[in-house]
XYZ file of N, CA, C and O in Angstrom:
640
model
N -13.814 -13.199 9.763
C -14.215 -13.608 8.564
C -15.044 -14.513 8.016
O -14.027 -15.791 8.426
N -15.742 -14.535 7.408
C -16.535 -15.934 6.825
C -15.692 -16.545 5.768
O -14.882 -15.285 5.006
N -15.301 -17.605 5.726
C -14.855 -18.109 4.784
C -15.286 -17.575 3.175
O -16.605 -17.775 2.980
N -14.588 -17.409 2.369
C -14.659 -17.042 0.654
C -15.710 -15.766 1.005
O -16.261 -15.637 -0.240
N -15.813 -14.950 2.105
C -16.483 -13.568 1.711
C -15.752 -12.709 1.335
O -16.230 -11.618 1.067
N -14.551 -12.768 1.193
C -13.737 -11.622 0.596
C -13.100 -12.003 -0.907
O -12.475 -13.310 -0.583
N -13.164 -11.252 -1.709
C -12.455 -11.514 -2.838
C -11.467 -10.388 -3.192
O -11.506 -9.258 -2.518
N -10.356 -10.304 -4.034
C -9.623 -9.484 -4.404
C -9.608 -9.504 -6.183
O -10.124 -10.367 -7.166
N -9.316 -8.472 -6.248
C -9.138 -7.972 -7.990
C -8.071 -6.735 -7.828
O -7.794 -6.007 -7.210
N -7.202 -6.936 -9.051
C -6.237 -6.174 -9.309
C -7.048 -4.704 -9.873
O -8.080 -4.942 -10.503
N -6.677 -3.448 -9.655
C -7.056 -2.323 -10.310
C -6.844 -2.290 -11.735
O -5.992 -2.790 -12.436
N -7.974 -1.903 -12.393
C -7.747 -1.399 -14.048
C -8.159 0.176 -14.274
O -8.488 0.561 -13.131
N -7.298 0.662 -15.334
C -7.504 2.216 -15.761
C -8.761 2.721 -15.228
O -8.852 3.717 -14.572
N -9.909 1.865 -15.215
C -11.159 2.852 -15.104
C -11.444 2.735 -13.498
O -12.422 3.422 -13.242
N -10.576 2.422 -12.783
C -10.410 2.374 -11.065
C -9.817 3.806 -10.329
O -9.568 3.687 -9.277
N -9.330 4.679 -11.523
C -8.328 5.713 -10.995
C -8.903 6.326 -10.106
O -8.456 6.717 -8.916
N -10.366 6.763 -10.155
C -10.906 7.716 -9.349
C -11.015 6.985 -8.128
O -11.132 7.752 -6.983
N -11.507 5.619 -7.625
C -11.563 5.004 -6.829
C -10.349 4.734 -5.920
O -10.310 5.012 -4.836
N -9.130 4.634 -6.967
C -7.908 4.578 -5.825
C -7.584 5.844 -5.359
O -6.924 6.024 -4.214
N -7.994 6.984 -5.891
C -7.392 8.036 -5.389
C -8.546 8.371 -4.073
O -8.191 8.784 -3.277
N -9.763 7.874 -4.028
C -10.475 7.883 -3.172
C -9.853 7.467 -2.261
O -10.080 7.475 -0.838
N -9.472 6.051 -2.085
C -8.890 5.247 -1.126
C -7.751 6.351 -0.541
O -7.490 5.869 0.575
N -6.679 6.551 -1.494
C -5.531 6.989 -0.999
C -5.851 8.510 -0.268
O -5.393 8.999 1.045
N -7.025 9.001 -0.352
C -7.285 10.366 0.381
C -7.997 10.127 1.783
O -7.785 10.584 2.676
N -8.699 9.132 1.500
C -9.366 8.199 2.958
C -8.061 7.928 3.942
O -8.044 8.017 4.990
N -7.299 7.398 3.442
C -6.242 6.897 4.055
C -5.441 8.092 4.853
O -4.894 8.302 5.993
N -5.071 8.982 3.909
C -4.506 10.401 4.472
C -4.966 11.092 5.303
O -4.537 11.484 6.283
N -6.278 10.819 5.179
C -7.166 11.598 6.370
C -7.106 10.740 7.622
O -7.196 11.305 8.639
N -7.282 9.497 7.421
C -7.221 8.517 8.649
C -5.580 8.791 9.467
O -5.513 8.919 10.786
N -4.561 9.327 8.523
C -3.415 9.537 9.155
C -3.159 11.006 9.466
O -1.806 11.224 9.766
N -3.885 11.821 8.942
C -3.898 13.398 9.704
C -2.958 13.955 8.417
O -2.297 14.934 8.711
N -2.963 12.955 7.267
C -1.849 14.058 6.063
C -2.662 14.353 5.067
O -2.291 14.482 3.795
N -4.187 14.419 4.996
C -4.710 14.939 3.748
C -4.081 16.021 3.128
O -4.301 15.987 1.773
N -3.736 16.993 3.935
C -2.963 18.160 3.323
C -1.874 17.899 2.277
O -1.366 18.807 1.627
N -1.452 16.693 2.427
C -0.181 16.190 1.697
C -0.502 15.764 0.456
O 0.407 15.374 -0.399
N -1.596 15.222 -0.077
C -1.912 14.781 -1.064
C -2.080 15.609 -2.589
O -2.873 16.308 -1.996
N -0.997 15.295 -2.911
C -1.246 16.220 -4.100
C -1.624 15.200 -5.701
O -1.534 15.900 -6.769
N -1.865 13.995 -5.272
C -2.092 13.279 -6.558
C -3.482 13.470 -7.110
O -4.428 13.859 -6.377
N -3.470 13.603 -8.420
C -4.561 13.685 -9.036
C -4.785 12.273 -9.716
O -4.098 11.480 -9.903
N -6.065 12.050 -10.521
C -6.186 11.371 -11.260
C -5.485 10.935 -12.639
O -5.087 9.663 -12.720
N -5.053 11.812 -13.163
C -4.347 11.855 -14.318
C -2.744 11.311 -13.532
O -2.269 10.839 -14.542
N -2.536 11.911 -12.828
C -1.096 11.509 -12.067
C -1.222 10.117 -12.082
O -0.227 9.246 -12.533
N -2.098 9.312 -11.506
C -2.238 8.149 -10.884
C -2.590 7.288 -12.026
O -1.695 6.293 -12.215
N -3.178 7.660 -13.296
C -3.527 7.151 -14.204
C -2.101 6.896 -15.410
O -1.644 5.672 -15.712
N -1.074 7.668 -15.519
C 0.249 7.778 -15.727
C 0.950 6.761 -14.973
O 1.745 5.947 -15.568
N 1.065 6.991 -13.870
C 2.179 6.508 -13.059
C 1.860 4.938 -12.897
O 2.730 3.789 -12.912
N 0.557 4.618 -12.618
C 0.002 3.112 -12.521
C -0.121 2.444 -13.408
O 0.310 1.250 -13.550
N -0.834 3.120 -14.564
C -1.507 2.421 -15.586
C -0.657 2.512 -17.010
O -0.694 1.606 -17.796
N 0.068 3.695 -17.158
C 1.187 3.756 -18.128
C 2.462 3.753 -18.080
O 2.857 2.640 -18.885
N 3.108 3.801 -17.086
C 4.446 3.616 -16.779
C 4.310 2.365 -15.894
O 5.324 1.920 -15.666
N 3.230 1.923 -15.255
C 3.051 0.664 -14.460
C 4.418 0.798 -13.300
O 4.869 -0.297 -13.046
N 4.424 1.860 -12.271
C 5.437 1.928 -11.680
C 4.779 1.326 -10.446
O 5.576 1.212 -9.129
N 3.456 1.038 -10.317
C 2.564 0.732 -8.699
C 1.740 -0.427 -9.672
O 1.372 -0.646 -10.594
N 1.024 -1.039 -8.673
C -0.028 -2.004 -8.774
C -1.005 -1.838 -7.290
O -0.487 -1.454 -6.407
N -2.436 -2.071 -7.644
C -3.348 -1.908 -6.608
C -4.064 -2.967 -6.749
O -4.509 -3.570 -7.750
N -4.470 -3.770 -5.384
C -5.016 -4.812 -5.370
C -6.290 -4.113 -4.340
O -5.942 -3.784 -3.367
N -7.684 -4.621 -4.501
C -8.594 -4.020 -4.002
C -9.155 -5.712 -3.337
O -9.109 -6.631 -4.082
N -9.559 -5.098 -2.179
C -10.461 -6.421 -1.499
C -11.933 -5.804 -1.433
O -12.357 -4.960 -1.276
N -12.630 -6.707 -2.062
C -14.005 -6.742 -2.098
C -15.054 -7.510 -1.230
O -14.537 -8.834 -0.909
N -16.081 -7.054 -0.418
C -16.934 -7.757 0.021
C -18.293 -7.539 -0.608
O -18.634 -6.722 -0.842
N -18.907 -8.703 -0.939
C -19.784 -8.624 -1.778
C -19.805 -7.822 -3.335
O -20.882 -7.196 -3.154
N -18.870 -7.795 -3.800
C -18.798 -7.285 -5.019
C -18.336 -5.615 -4.595
O -17.875 -5.125 -5.719
N -18.035 -5.102 -3.411
C -17.832 -3.780 -3.148
C -16.574 -3.520 -2.451
O -16.256 -4.403 -1.661
N -15.570 -2.907 -3.179
C -14.454 -2.342 -2.647
C -14.340 -1.910 -1.002
O -14.872 -1.021 -0.873
N -13.845 -2.797 -0.296
C -13.691 -2.048 1.225
C -12.509 -2.095 1.827
O -12.043 -1.574 2.733
N -11.311 -2.450 0.820
C -10.048 -1.775 1.069
C -9.144 -2.242 0.096
O -9.899 -2.590 -1.025
N -7.850 -1.543 0.184
C -6.698 -1.862 -0.955
C -5.702 -1.741 -0.822
O -5.418 -1.373 1.054
N -4.348 -2.387 -1.395
C -2.999 -2.186 -1.293
C -2.391 -1.680 -2.295
O -3.089 -2.009 -3.426
N -1.882 -0.584 -2.158
C -0.882 -0.154 -3.229
C 0.396 -0.285 -3.400
O 1.103 -0.335 -1.967
N 1.125 -1.052 -4.219
C 2.469 -1.662 -3.938
C 3.338 -1.851 -4.975
O 2.618 -1.577 -6.307
N 4.456 -1.935 -5.311
C 5.720 -1.880 -6.062
C 6.379 -2.755 -5.592
O 7.091 -2.847 -4.801
N 7.379 -3.097 -6.639
C 8.612 -3.856 -6.324
C 9.644 -2.863 -6.220
O 10.132 -1.920 -6.637
N 10.581 -3.391 -4.966
C 12.146 -2.764 -5.071
C 13.012 -4.104 -5.278
O 12.730 -4.913 -5.565
N 14.145 -3.708 -4.823
C 15.459 -4.867 -4.999
C 16.544 -4.453 -3.791
O 16.945 -3.354 -3.553
N 16.916 -5.822 -3.351
C 17.787 -5.968 -2.585
C 19.192 -6.505 -3.050
O 19.197 -7.444 -3.790
N 20.247 -5.246 -2.863
C 21.675 -6.172 -3.411
C 21.843 -7.206 -2.665
O 22.592 -7.880 -3.026
N 21.663 -6.968 -1.258
C 22.144 -7.939 -0.562
C 21.756 -9.532 -1.089
O 22.397 -10.412 -0.864
N 20.484 -9.511 -1.327
C 19.606 -10.882 -1.492
C 19.891 -11.033 -2.859
O 19.739 -12.393 -3.443
N 19.698 -10.037 -3.770
C 20.221 -10.525 -5.237
C 18.548 -10.550 -5.589
O 18.470 -11.224 -7.013
N 17.526 -10.140 -5.082
C 16.235 -10.395 -5.141
C 15.208 -9.043 -5.270
O 15.667 -8.390 -4.212
N 14.324 -9.076 -6.051
C 13.188 -7.992 -6.148
C 12.657 -8.505 -4.588
O 12.483 -9.451 -4.500
N 11.710 -7.431 -4.273
C 11.064 -7.606 -2.867
C 9.600 -6.741 -3.412
O 9.414 -6.048 -4.117
N 8.768 -6.484 -2.413
C 7.293 -6.107 -2.358
C 7.458 -4.908 -1.587
O 7.575 -5.401 -0.294
N 7.445 -3.755 -1.769
C 7.198 -2.506 -1.080
C 5.650 -2.368 -1.027
O 5.252 -1.832 -1.673
N 5.172 -2.240 0.285
C 3.772 -2.049 0.274
C 3.999 -0.634 0.643
O 4.361 0.085 1.829
N 3.097 0.143 0.014
C 3.309 1.876 -0.020
C 1.624 2.252 0.872
O 1.872 2.726 1.860
N 0.516 1.307 0.739
C -0.396 2.056 1.500
C -1.304 0.383 1.596
O -1.292 -0.079 0.669
N -1.937 0.434 2.619
C -2.859 -0.906 3.043
C -3.655 -0.107 4.023
O -3.738 0.508 5.024
N -5.401 -0.079 3.486
C -6.532 0.521 4.091
C -7.133 -0.365 3.847
O -7.647 -0.802 2.862
N -8.060 -0.341 5.139
C -9.238 -1.115 5.154
C -10.329 0.241 5.529
O -10.262 0.747 6.469
N -11.643 0.052 4.668
C -12.372 1.244 5.650
C -12.802 1.031 7.126
O -13.104 -0.141 7.360
N -12.863 2.318 7.866
C -13.215 2.162 9.157
C -14.373 0.873 9.322
O -14.306 0.308 10.151
N -15.486 1.466 8.707
C -16.774 0.226 9.137
C -16.654 -1.217 8.962
O -17.443 -1.769 9.184
N -15.403 -1.651 7.910
C -15.132 -2.779 7.743
C -14.286 -3.448 8.562
O -13.639 -4.316 8.292
N -13.619 -2.726 9.229
C -12.274 -3.479 10.386
C -13.179 -4.201 11.366
O -14.148 -4.403 11.640
N -12.105 -4.788 11.776
C -12.387 -5.930 12.979
C -12.909 -7.180 12.336
O -13.414 -8.171 12.822
N -12.975 -7.559 10.737
C -13.642 -8.579 10.052
C -12.470 -9.382 9.801
O -12.548 -10.645 9.041
N -10.778 -9.096 9.802
C -9.922 -9.884 9.460
C -9.668 -9.569 7.766
O -8.492 -10.310 7.339
N -10.100 -8.758 7.344
C -9.993 -7.895 6.210
C -8.572 -7.565 5.771
O -7.498 -7.916 4.954
N -7.796 -6.789 6.685
C -6.517 -6.574 6.654
C -5.624 -7.568 6.597
O -4.661 -7.846 5.766
N -5.920 -8.433 7.794
C -5.131 -9.817 7.627
C -5.194 -10.597 6.356
O -4.052 -11.299 5.874
N -6.636 -10.605 5.679
C -6.654 -11.476 4.326
C -5.803 -10.664 3.295
O -5.372 -11.197 2.553
N -6.050 -9.484 3.116
C -4.925 -8.464 2.336
C -3.712 -8.770 2.415
O -2.778 -8.907 1.266
N -3.100 -8.621 3.662
C -1.776 -8.864 4.115
C -1.140 -10.355 3.402
O -0.271 -10.452 2.760
N -1.965 -11.420 3.754
C -1.675 -12.442 3.378
C -2.005 -12.986 1.870
O -0.749 -13.710 1.063
N -2.858 -11.920 1.154
C -2.566 -12.009 -0.709
C -1.092 -11.388 -1.152
O -1.055 -11.877 -2.049
N -1.247 -10.123 -0.342
C 0.184 -9.811 -0.676
C 1.302 -10.444 -0.492
O 2.409 -10.749 -1.554
N 1.356 -11.308 0.416
C 2.393 -12.382 0.742
C 2.545 -13.466 -0.130
O 3.560 -13.989 -0.577
N 1.212 -13.909 -0.702
C 1.060 -15.056 -1.842
C 1.595 -14.297 -3.283
O 2.062 -15.088 -3.752
N 1.642 -13.245 -3.657
C 1.763 -12.500 -4.323
C 3.328 -12.713 -4.682
O 4.071 -13.190 -5.539
N 3.722 -12.265 -3.044
C 5.273 -12.039 -3.125
C 6.095 -13.380 -3.435
O 7.046 -13.476 -4.033
N 5.280 -14.458 -2.836
C 6.011 -15.659 -2.838
C 5.596 -16.395 -4.416
O 6.625 -16.813 -5.029
N 4.779 -15.899 -4.836
C 4.723 -16.332 -6.215
C 5.440 -15.935 -7.530
O 6.217 -16.392 -8.198
N 5.734 -14.721 -7.061
C 6.634 -13.815 -7.890
C 8.553 -14.269 -7.726
O 9.427 -13.244 -8.173
N 8.506 -14.724 -6.387
C 9.908 -14.940 -5.970
C 10.782 -14.002 -5.171
O 11.889 -13.628 -5.351
N 9.757 -13.127 -4.798
C 10.686 -11.660 -4.323
C 11.098 -12.620 -2.956
O 10.699 -13.484 -2.146
N 12.343 -11.890 -2.486
C 12.618 -12.109 -1.200
C 12.351 -11.304 -0.039
O 12.628 -11.952 0.981
N 11.679 -10.394 -0.255
C 11.114 -9.682 1.218
C 9.729 -8.804 1.026
O 9.766 -8.440 -0.239
N 9.285 -8.541 1.991
C 7.824 -7.792 1.800
C 8.304 -6.473 2.837
O 8.921 -6.473 4.041
N 8.504 -5.121 2.530
C 8.659 -4.224 3.050
C 7.605 -3.009 3.281
O 6.926 -2.767 2.302
N 7.707 -2.223 4.288
C 6.635 -1.026 4.265
C 7.437 -0.100 5.287
O 8.067 -0.631 6.190
N 6.664 1.164 5.653
C 6.662 1.877 6.457
C 5.593 2.035 7.661
O 4.377 2.014 6.826
N 5.743 2.768 8.631
C 4.340 2.683 9.484
C 4.751 3.882 10.517
O 5.889 3.962 10.836
N 4.022 5.046 10.599
C 4.003 5.812 11.439
C 3.881 5.216 13.206
O 2.989 4.558 13.393
N 5.054 5.894 13.766
C 5.136 6.054 14.981
C 3.670 5.640 15.903
O 3.868 5.056 16.732
N 3.212 6.593 15.897
C 1.914 6.520 16.726
C 0.843 5.772 16.112
O -0.005 5.466 17.134
N 0.890 5.145 15.093
C 0.024 4.199 14.883
C 0.042 2.916 15.453
O 0.524 1.558 14.666
N -0.189 2.427 16.634
C -0.078 1.563 17.781
C -0.747 0.288 17.258
O -0.298 -0.874 17.187
N -2.322 0.601 16.535
C -2.731 -0.804 16.077
C -2.238 -1.340 14.958
O -2.289 -2.559 14.716
N -1.789 -0.730 13.945
C -1.127 -1.082 13.073
C -0.015 -1.681 13.182
O 0.482 -2.844 12.832
N 0.908 -1.009 14.284
C 2.161 -1.740 14.669
C 1.856 -3.249 15.420
O 2.378 -4.095 15.103
N 0.923 -3.048 16.041
C 0.586 -4.597 16.801
C 0.053 -5.621 15.525
O 0.381 -6.524 15.715
N -0.687 -4.941 14.593
C -0.964 -5.948 13.555
C 0.264 -6.527 12.750
O 0.195 -7.578 12.552
N 1.245 -5.248 12.329
C 2.116 -6.270 11.571
C 3.139 -7.290 12.409
O 3.377 -8.282 11.928
N 3.015 -6.728 13.773
C 4.052 -7.844 14.469
C 2.941 -9.397 14.702
O 3.676 -10.208 14.407
N 1.688 -9.062 14.632
C 1.019 -10.155 14.891
C 1.177 -10.963 13.318
O 1.094 -12.478 13.172
N 1.428 -10.538 12.078
C 1.495 -11.030 10.553
C 2.907 -11.740 11.159
O 3.576 -12.030 9.723
N 4.075 -11.286 11.888
C 5.046 -11.953 11.828
C 6.267 -10.929 11.245
O 7.430 -11.517 11.254
N 6.128 -9.558 11.344
C 6.750 -8.827 11.024
C 7.788 -8.459 12.072
O 7.561 -8.637 13.011
N 9.043 -7.590 11.667
C 10.154 -7.384 12.592
C 10.563 -5.871 12.277
O 10.280 -5.562 11.131
N 10.384 -5.272 13.124
C 11.023 -3.578 13.122
C 12.482 -3.627 12.799
O 13.105 -4.117 13.579
N 12.730 -2.773 12.048
C 14.200 -2.180 11.802
C 14.646 -1.011 12.402
O 14.583 -0.238 11.904
N 14.729 -1.473 13.979
C 15.008 -0.078 14.609
C 16.234 0.494 14.417
O 16.455 1.686 14.860
N 17.313 -0.472 13.411
C 18.461 0.529 13.443
C 18.746 1.145 12.065
O 19.539 1.475 11.417
N 17.679 1.426 11.259
C 17.580 2.430 10.369
C 16.587 3.478 10.208
O 15.203 3.285 11.189
N 16.588 4.267 9.632
C 15.763 5.506 9.591
C 15.887 5.863 8.228
O 16.523 5.628 7.272
N 14.495 6.059 8.217
C 14.052 6.470 6.521
C 14.405 8.132 6.219
O 14.387 8.931 6.929
N 15.287 8.182 5.134
C 15.450 9.411 4.586
C 14.618 9.874 3.468
O 14.146 9.012 2.651
N 14.529 11.124 3.251
C 13.528 11.350 1.884
C 14.228 12.824 1.167
O 14.711 13.718 2.125
N 14.165 12.817 0.009
C 14.341 14.370 -0.755
C 13.093 14.472 -1.333
O 12.564 13.766 -2.159
N 12.620 15.640 -1.212
C 11.429 15.992 -1.714
C 11.741 16.406 -3.360
O 12.691 16.792 -3.521
N 10.332 16.530 -3.755
C 10.661 17.271 -5.378
C 11.361 18.427 -5.326
O 12.537 18.560 -6.104
N 10.874 19.293 -4.305
C 11.833 20.670 -4.614
C 13.434 20.319 -4.121
O 14.323 21.127 -4.827
N 13.555 19.712 -3.223
C 14.977 19.223 -2.685
C 15.716 18.585 -3.840
O 16.798 18.846 -3.907
N 15.177 17.681 -4.839
C 15.777 17.299 -5.888
C 15.789 18.117 -6.770
O 17.024 18.197 -7.068
N 15.206 18.975 -7.003
C 15.527 20.094 -8.223
C 16.404 21.237 -7.520
O 17.542 21.410 -8.666
N 16.820 21.395 -6.277
C 17.488 22.240 -5.818
C 18.939 21.547 -6.135
O 20.156 21.954 -6.129
N 18.976 20.028 -5.615
C 20.374 19.273 -5.675
C 20.968 19.308 -7.498
O 22.073 19.571 -7.376
N 20.040 19.148 -8.286
C 20.600 19.368 -9.508
C 20.774 20.339 -10.286
O 21.031 20.531 -11.489
N 20.492 21.595 -9.637
C 20.810 22.997 -10.252
C 22.572 22.996 -10.866
O 23.162 22.459 -10.021
């Protein structure tokens, strides 16, 4: 990556359609497009009205080529907030230029500036290139933890 060739900006409400496009491209890459139920209205409400997440765009020559969607979580053991990275995606034709690393480094800078205790994320087991990338960034896999999930339907059933 050429020095200073990549810029970053936080998403604004006018970027809602672009955010959804990136989410759909990521889901397609992960073979999970059928699971995307987000709409522009949902994203507008959750990201810009409720402020439940933030989106950072990576720009090459002023054009968005990658994005990261993240929010803060909290570690009771550390007594500190952390940065939870929900999505990191670089357009396939822009890969191999160091942009993923640059986005990750920018997120680490944000975490440091905000005094967060750590950064965390999930990765699909089959995504070997991403796993290698994360190890190269200094990440550690938490092999003795399992992710559990209650879906919206399961939540509704539980609270009946």
